[in-house]
CSV table of C-alpha atoms and ligand atoms in Angstrom, one decimal:
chain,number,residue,atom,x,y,z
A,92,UNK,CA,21.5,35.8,160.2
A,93,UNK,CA,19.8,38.5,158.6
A,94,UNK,CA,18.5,40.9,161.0
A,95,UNK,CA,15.5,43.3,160.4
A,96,UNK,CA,17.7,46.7,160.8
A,97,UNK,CA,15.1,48.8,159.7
A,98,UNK,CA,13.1,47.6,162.2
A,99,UNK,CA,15.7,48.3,165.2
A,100,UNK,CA,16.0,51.7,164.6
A,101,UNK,CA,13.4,53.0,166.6
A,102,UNK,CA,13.9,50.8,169.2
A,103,UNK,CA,15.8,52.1,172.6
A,104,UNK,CA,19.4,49.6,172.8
A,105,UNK,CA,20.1,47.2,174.5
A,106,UNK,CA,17.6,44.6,173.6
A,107,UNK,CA,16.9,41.3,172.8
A,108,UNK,CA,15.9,40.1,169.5
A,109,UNK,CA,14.2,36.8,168.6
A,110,UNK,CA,14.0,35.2,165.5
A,111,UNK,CA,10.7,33.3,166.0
A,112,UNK,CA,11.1,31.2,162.7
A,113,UNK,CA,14.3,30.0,163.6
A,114,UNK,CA,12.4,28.9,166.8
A,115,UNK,CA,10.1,27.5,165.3
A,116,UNK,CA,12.1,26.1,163.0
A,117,UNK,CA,14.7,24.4,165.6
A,118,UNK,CA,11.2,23.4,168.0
A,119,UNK,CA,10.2,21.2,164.6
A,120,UNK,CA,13.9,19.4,164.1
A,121,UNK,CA,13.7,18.6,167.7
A,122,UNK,CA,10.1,17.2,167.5
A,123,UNK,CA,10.9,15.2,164.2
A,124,UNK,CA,14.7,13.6,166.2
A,125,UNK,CA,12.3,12.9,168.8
A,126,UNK,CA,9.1,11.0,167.5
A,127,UNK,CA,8.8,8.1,169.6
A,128,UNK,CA,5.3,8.5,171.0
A,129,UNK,CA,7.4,7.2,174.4
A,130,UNK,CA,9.6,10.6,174.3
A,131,UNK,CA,8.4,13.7,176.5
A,132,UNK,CA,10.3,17.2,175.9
A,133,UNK,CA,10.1,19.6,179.2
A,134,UNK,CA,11.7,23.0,178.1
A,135,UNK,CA,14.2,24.0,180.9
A,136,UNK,CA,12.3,27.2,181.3
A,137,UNK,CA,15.4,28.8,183.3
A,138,UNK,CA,16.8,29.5,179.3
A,139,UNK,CA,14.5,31.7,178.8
A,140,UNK,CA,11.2,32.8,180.4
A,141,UNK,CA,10.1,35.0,178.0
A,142,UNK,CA,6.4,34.9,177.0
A,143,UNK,CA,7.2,35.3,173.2
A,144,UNK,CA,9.6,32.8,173.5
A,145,UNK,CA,7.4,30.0,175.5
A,146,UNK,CA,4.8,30.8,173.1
A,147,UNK,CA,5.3,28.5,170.3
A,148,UNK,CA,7.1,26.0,172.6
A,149,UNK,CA,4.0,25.9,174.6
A,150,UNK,CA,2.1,25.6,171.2
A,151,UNK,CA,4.5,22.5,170.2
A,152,UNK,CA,2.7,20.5,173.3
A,153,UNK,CA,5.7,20.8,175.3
A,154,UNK,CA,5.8,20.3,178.9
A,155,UNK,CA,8.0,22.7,181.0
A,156,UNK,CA,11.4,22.1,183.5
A,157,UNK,CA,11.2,24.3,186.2
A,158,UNK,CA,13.7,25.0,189.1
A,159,UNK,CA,11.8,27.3,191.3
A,160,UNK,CA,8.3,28.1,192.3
A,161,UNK,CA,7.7,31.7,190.2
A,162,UNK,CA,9.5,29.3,187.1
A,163,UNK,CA,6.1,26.8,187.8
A,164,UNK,CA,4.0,30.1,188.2
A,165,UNK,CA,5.3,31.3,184.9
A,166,UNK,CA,5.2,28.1,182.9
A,167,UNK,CA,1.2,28.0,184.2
A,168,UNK,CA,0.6,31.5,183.2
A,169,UNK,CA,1.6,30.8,180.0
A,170,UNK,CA,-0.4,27.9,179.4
A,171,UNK,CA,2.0,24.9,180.1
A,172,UNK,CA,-0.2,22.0,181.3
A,173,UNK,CA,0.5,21.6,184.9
A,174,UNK,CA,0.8,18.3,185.0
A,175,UNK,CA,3.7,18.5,181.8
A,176,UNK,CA,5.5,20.4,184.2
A,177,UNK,CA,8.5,19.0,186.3
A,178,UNK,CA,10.4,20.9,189.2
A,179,UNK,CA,13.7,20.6,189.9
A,180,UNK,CA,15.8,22.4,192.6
A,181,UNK,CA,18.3,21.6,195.8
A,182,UNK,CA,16.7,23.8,198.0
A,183,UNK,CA,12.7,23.9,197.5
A,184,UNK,CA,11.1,26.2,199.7
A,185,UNK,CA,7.9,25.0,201.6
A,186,UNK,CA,6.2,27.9,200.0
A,187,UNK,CA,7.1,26.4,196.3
A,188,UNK,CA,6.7,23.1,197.0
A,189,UNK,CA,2.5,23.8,198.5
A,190,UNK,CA,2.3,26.3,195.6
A,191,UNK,CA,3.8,23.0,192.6
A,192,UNK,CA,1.3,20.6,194.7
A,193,UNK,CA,-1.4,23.2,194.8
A,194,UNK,CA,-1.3,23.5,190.8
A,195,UNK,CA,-1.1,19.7,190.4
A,196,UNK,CA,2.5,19.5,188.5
A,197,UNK,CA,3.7,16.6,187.1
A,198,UNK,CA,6.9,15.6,188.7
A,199,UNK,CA,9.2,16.7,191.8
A,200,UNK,CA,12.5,16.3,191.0
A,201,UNK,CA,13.7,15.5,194.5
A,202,UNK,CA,17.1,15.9,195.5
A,203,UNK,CA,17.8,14.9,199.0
A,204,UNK,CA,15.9,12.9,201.6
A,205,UNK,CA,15.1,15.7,203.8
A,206,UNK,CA,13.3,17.3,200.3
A,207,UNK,CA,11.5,14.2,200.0
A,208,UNK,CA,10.4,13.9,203.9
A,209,UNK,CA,9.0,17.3,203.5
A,210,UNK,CA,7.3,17.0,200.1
A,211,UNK,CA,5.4,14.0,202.1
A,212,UNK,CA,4.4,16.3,204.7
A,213,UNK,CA,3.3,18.5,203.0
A,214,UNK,CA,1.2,16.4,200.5
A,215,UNK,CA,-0.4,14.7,203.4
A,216,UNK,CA,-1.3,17.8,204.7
A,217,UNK,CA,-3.2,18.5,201.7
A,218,UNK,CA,-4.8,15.4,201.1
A,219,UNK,CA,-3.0,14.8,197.7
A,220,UNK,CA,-0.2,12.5,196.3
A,221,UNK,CA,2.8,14.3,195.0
A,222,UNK,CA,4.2,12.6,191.7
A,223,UNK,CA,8.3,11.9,192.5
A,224,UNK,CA,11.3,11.5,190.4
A,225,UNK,CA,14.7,10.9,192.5
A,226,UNK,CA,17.6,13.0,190.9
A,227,UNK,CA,20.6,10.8,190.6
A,228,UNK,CA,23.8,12.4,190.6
A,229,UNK,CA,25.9,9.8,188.3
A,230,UNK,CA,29.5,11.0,188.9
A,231,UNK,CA,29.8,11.3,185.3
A,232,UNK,CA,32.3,14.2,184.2
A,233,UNK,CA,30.4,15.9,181.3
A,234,UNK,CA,34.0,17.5,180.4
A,235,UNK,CA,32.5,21.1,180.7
A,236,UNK,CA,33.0,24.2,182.1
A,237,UNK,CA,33.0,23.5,185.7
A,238,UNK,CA,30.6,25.9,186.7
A,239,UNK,CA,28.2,23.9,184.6
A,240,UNK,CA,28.7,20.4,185.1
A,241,UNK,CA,26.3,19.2,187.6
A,242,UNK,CA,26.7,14.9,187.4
A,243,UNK,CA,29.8,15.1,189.8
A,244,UNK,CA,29.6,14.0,193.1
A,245,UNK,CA,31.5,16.7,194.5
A,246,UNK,CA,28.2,18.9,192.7
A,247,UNK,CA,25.6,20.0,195.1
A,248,UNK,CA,22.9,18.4,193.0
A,249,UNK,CA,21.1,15.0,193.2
A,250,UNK,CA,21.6,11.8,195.5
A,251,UNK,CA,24.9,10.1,195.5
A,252,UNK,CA,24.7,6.5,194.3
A,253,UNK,CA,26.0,4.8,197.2
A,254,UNK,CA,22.7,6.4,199.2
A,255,UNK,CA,20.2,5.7,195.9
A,256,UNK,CA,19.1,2.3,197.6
A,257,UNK,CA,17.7,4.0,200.8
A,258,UNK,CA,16.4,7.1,199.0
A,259,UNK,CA,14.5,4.9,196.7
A,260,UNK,CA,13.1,2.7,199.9
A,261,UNK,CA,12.1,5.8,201.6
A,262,UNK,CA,9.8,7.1,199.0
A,263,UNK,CA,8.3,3.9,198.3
A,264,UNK,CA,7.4,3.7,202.0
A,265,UNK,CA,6.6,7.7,202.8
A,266,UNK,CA,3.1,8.3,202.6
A,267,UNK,CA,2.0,11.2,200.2
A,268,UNK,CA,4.4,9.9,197.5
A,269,UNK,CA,4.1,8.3,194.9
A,270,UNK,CA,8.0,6.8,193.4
A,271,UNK,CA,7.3,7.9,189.3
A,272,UNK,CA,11.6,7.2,188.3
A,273,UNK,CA,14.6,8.4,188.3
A,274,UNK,CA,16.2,11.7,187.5
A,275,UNK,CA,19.4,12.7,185.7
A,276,UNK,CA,21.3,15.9,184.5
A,277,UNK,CA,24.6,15.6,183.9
A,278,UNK,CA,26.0,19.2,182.7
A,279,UNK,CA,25.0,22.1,180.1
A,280,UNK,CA,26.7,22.7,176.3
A,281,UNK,CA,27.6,19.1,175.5
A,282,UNK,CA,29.1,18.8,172.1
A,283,UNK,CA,30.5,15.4,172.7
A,284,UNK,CA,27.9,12.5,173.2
A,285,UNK,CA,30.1,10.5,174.8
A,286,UNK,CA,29.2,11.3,178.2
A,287,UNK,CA,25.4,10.9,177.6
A,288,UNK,CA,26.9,7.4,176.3
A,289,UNK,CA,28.0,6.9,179.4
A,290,UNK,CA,25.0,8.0,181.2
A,291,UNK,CA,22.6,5.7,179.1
A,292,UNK,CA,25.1,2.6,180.1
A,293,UNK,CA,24.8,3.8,183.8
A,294,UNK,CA,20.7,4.0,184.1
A,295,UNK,CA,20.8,0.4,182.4
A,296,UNK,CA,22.7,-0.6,185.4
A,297,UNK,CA,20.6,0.9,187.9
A,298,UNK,CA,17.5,-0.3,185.8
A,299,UNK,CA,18.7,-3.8,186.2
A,300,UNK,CA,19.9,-4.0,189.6
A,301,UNK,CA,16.3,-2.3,190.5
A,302,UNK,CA,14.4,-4.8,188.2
A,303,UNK,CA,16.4,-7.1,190.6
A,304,UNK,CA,14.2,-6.1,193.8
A,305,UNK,CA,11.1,-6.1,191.8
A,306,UNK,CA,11.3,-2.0,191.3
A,307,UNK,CA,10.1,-0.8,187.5
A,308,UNK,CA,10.0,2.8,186.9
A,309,UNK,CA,7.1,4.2,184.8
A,310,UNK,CA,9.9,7.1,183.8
A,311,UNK,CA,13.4,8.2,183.0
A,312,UNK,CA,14.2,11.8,183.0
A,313,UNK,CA,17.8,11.8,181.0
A,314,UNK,CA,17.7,16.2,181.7
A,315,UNK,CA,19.2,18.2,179.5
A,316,UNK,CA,22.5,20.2,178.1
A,317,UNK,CA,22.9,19.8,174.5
A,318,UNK,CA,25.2,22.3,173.5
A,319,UNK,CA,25.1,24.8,170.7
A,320,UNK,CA,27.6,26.6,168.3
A,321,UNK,CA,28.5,29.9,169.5
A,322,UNK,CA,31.6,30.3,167.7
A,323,UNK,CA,29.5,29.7,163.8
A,324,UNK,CA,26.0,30.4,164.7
A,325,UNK,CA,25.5,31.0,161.3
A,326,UNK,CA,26.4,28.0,159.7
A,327,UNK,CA,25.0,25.9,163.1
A,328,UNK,CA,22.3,27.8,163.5
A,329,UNK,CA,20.1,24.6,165.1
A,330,UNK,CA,21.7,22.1,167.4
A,331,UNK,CA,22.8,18.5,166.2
A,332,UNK,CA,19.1,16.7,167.7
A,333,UNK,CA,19.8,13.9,165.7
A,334,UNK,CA,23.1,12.8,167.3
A,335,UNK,CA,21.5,13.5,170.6
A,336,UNK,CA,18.5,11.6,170.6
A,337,UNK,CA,20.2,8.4,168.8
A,338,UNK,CA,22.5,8.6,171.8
A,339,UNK,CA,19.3,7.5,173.5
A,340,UNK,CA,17.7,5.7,171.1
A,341,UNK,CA,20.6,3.3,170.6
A,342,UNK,CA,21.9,2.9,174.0
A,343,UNK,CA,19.3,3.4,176.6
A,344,UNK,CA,17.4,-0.1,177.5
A,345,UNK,CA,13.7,1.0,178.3
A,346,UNK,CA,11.3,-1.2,179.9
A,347,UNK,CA,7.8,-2.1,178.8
A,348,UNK,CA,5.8,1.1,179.0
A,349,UNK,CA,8.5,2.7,180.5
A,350,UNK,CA,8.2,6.9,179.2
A,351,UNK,CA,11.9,8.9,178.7
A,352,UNK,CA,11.6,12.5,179.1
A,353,UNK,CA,14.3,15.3,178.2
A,354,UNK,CA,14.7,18.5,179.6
A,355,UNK,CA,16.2,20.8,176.8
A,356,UNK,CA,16.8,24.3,177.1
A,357,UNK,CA,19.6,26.0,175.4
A,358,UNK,CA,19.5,23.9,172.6
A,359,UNK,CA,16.4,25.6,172.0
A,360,UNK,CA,16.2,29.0,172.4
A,361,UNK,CA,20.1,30.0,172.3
A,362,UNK,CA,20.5,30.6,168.4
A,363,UNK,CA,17.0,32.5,168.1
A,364,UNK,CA,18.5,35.8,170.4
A,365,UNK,CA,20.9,38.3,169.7
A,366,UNK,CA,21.6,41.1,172.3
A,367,UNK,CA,21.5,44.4,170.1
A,368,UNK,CA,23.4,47.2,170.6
A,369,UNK,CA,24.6,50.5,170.7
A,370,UNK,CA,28.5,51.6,170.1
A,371,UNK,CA,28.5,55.1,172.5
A,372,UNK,CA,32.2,55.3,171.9
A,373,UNK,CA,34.7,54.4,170.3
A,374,UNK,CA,38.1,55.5,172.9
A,375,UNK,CA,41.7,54.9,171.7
A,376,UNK,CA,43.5,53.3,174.2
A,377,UNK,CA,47.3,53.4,175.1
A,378,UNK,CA,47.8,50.1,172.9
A,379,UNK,CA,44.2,49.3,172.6
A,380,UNK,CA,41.6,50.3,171.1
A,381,UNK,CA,38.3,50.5,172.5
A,382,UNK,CA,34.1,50.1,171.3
A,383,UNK,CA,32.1,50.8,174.3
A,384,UNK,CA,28.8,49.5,173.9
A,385,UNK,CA,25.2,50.4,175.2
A,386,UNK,CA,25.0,46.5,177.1
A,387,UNK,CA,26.7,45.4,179.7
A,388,UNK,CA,27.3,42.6,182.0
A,389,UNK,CA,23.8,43.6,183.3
A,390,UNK,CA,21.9,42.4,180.4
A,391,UNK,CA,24.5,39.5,179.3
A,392,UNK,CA,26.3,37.9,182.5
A,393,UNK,CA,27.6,34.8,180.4
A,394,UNK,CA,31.1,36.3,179.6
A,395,UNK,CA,32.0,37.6,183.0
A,396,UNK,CA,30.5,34.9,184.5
A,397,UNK,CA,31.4,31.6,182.8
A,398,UNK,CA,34.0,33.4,180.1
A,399,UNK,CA,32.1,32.7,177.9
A,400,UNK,CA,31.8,34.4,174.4
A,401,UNK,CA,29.5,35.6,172.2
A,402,UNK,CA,30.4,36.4,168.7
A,403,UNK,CA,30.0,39.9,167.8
A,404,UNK,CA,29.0,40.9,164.6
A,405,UNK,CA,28.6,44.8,163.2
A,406,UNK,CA,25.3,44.7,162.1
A,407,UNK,CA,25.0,48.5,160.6
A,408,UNK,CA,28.0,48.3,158.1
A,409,UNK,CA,29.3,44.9,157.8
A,410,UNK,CA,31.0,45.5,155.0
A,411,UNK,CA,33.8,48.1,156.4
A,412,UNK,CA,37.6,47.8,156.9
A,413,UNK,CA,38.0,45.7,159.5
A,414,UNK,CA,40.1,47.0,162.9
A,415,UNK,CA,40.6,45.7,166.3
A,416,UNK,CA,38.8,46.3,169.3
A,417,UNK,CA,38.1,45.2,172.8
A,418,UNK,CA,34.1,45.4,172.7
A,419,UNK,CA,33.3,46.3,176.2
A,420,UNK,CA,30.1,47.4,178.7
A,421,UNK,CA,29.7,50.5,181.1
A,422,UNK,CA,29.8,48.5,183.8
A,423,UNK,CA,32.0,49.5,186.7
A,424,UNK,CA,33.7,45.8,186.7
A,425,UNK,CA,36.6,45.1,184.7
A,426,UNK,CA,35.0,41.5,183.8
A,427,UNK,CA,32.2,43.8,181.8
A,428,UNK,CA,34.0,42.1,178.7
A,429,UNK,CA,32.4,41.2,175.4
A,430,UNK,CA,35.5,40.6,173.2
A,431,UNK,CA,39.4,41.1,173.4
A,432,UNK,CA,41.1,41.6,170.3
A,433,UNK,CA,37.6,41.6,168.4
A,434,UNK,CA,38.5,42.1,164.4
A,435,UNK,CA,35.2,43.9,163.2
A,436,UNK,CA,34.1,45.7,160.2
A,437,UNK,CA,35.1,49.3,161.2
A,438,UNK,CA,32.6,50.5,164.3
A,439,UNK,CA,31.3,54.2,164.9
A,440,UNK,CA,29.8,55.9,167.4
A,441,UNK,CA,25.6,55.1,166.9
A,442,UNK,CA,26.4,51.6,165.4
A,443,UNK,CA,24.6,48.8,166.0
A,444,UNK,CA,26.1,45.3,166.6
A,445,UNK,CA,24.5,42.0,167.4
A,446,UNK,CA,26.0,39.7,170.4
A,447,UNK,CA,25.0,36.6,168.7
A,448,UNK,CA,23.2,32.6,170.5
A,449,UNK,CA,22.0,35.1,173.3
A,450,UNK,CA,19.0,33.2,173.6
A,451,UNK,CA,19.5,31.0,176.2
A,452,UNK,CA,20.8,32.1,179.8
A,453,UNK,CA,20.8,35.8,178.2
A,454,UNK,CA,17.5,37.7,179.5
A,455,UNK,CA,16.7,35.4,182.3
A,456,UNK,CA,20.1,36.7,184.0
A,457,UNK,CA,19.8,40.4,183.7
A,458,UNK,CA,20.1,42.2,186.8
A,459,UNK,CA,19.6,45.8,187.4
A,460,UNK,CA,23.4,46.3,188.3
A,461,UNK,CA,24.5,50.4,188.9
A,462,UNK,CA,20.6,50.4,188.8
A,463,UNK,CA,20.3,49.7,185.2
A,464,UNK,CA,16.9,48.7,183.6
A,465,UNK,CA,16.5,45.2,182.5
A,466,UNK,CA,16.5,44.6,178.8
A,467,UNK,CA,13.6,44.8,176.2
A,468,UNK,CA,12.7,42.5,173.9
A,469,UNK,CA,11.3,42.0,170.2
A,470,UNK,CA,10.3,39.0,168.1
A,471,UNK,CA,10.4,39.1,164.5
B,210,PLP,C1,19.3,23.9,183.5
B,210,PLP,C2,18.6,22.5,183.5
B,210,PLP,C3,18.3,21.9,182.3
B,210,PLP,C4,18.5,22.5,181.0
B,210,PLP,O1,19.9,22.6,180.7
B,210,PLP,P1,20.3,23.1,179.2
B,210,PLP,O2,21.8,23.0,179.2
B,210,PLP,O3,19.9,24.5,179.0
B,210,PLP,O4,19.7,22.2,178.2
B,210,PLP,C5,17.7,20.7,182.4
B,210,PLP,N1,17.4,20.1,183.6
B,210,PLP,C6,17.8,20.7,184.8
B,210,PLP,C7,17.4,20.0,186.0
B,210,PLP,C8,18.4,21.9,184.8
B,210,PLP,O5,18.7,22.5,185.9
């Protein structure tokens, strides 16, 4: 990536930067692997919530995935059309779910029967019908980190199988409901289709045996997780859509009318943001040596959270001898980690680097840890 340096240097480190082309750019392969006038994109706003950001994804016609109530608020203030919005979540509040019904949003992703007794409650209350989608959980092992797989039924999210039946017959029977389909996530950062293979061959079952007591859907919501390439951002820079959406296309039976939605986020938005910042110094260790940054696990939790990485790139001299370096934060947490044994183009005190695919899960995590600020941001 080329980044706009000049640009940087009057900005105060850390802070996000978003290329907006590549956005845009990744927003029109999507759109293009997914031109079936029967395919809906929700962007899982949790990725990323900022406005520049939503911008052109709003502009794309988009609908929004939301997992709390200020996420609905924020996809509404930006200009998502409420009822292109869909709302996911274990543990809805009553305040969220009046404040979704009160905007008119598109689709409760409900997962558990008390959620759904209450959601009818409270719709009744109001005089309005609340749109439903039961989340499944599949117990399909998305072979990912297993802080992010979510289609296992030891996973706190979704109704098991064996209980589908009665969760299904419940909602058809509450009154303030109205039974829209079924609901499915399986995990986050997929690079192998196989286990949306899988989940295509599962919903065709549960289509079937549904079809069998006279239930159609009017929708499939098949969620997200689509994974990106952090280790080569450069030469992935946008996801593989293609093998993703012919996953569906070529495995997923849909009924007459029947409308499939997806619920992409960091497939989107992860390659577009780079954390920039500051070396403050550069401290010889015993065996090590160290480049202490300006950002912390404050502004990027994904390493110390998931160990994940982010590749690191010297952005004011990339052309310099190359050394070794453990590329740490401030933070008072010996998880504030960016990079162990990090070879980089020579780094000096004032330089600027780039933790790269920071786009997704990035900002939206930032916390104000040892009373930090949260990050700025900049799109180019
Ligand atoms: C987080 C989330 C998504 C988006 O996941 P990505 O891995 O970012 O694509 C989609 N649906 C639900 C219900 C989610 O919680």
């Amino acid at each position: 990536m080329k980044f706009p340096i000049d640009r940087f240097q009057s900005l105060k480190t850390p802070f996000y930067y978003y290329d907006l082309d590549l956005l845009t750019r990744t927003i029109d392969v999507a759109m293009d692997q997914a031109a079936d006038p029967r395919y809906h994109i929700h962007y899982a706003v949790k990725a990323n919530a900022n406005p520049l950001v939503l911008a052109p994804i709003r502009d794309a016609g988009w609908g929004a995935d939301c997992v709390s109530g200020n996420e609905v608020e924020a996809a509404v203030v930006n200009g998502f059309a409420p009822d292109s919005i869909v709302f996911a979540g274990v543990g809805k509040t009553d305040d969220e779910i009046n404040y979704a019904l009160g905007v008119g949003i598109g689709c409760f992703n409900v997962e558990s029967l008390p959620e759904l007794e209450v959601i009818s409650q409270l719709a009744t209350a109001r005089g309005v019908t609340a749109k439903v989608a039961i989340r499944v959980n599949p117990d399909i092992d998305a072979h990912t980190h297993h802080y992010i797989t979510t289609g296992l039924n030891e996973n706190k999210f979704g109704i098991d199988l064996r209980h589908l039946d009665d969760v299904v017959d419940t909602a058809l029977r509450l009154p303030g409901i109205k039974l829209v389909g079924l609901h499915f996530h399986i995990g986050s950062q997929l690079l192998d289709m196989e286990p949306y293979r899988l989940l295509c061959l599962k919903i065709n079952e549960l289509q079937a045996h549904f079809a069998e007591k006279g239930i159609q859907f009017p929708s499939i919501n098949v969620g997200g997780g689509l994974g990106i390439d952090y280790d080569n951002p450069d030469a992935n820079p946008i996801a593989d859509f293609k093998s993703y959406f012919d996953v569906f296309r070529n495995n997923l039976h849909l009924g007459k009318n029947q409308q499939l939605h997806f619920e992409l986020g960091r497939s989107i938005v992860a390659q577009c943001g780079s954390l920039i910042s500051r070396v403050v110094y550069v401290k010889q260790g015993v065996e090590k040596q160290f480049a202490i940054i300006d950002a912390g696990m404050s502004d990027l939790l994904r390493p110390a959270l998931y160990g994940a990485h982010h590749k690191i790139e010297n952005i004011t001299s990339a052309d310099a001898a190359e050394e070794v370096y453990d590329v740490v934060g401030p933070i008072c947490e010996s998880s504030d980690v960016f990079g162990k044994d990090e070879k980089l183009p020579g780094l000096h005190r004032g330089d600027l680097v780039a933790l790269r695919s920071a786009g997704a899960y990035g900002e939206t995590m930032a916390s104000r840890y040892n009373l930090r600020p949260i990050p700025a941001s900049v799109g180019i």
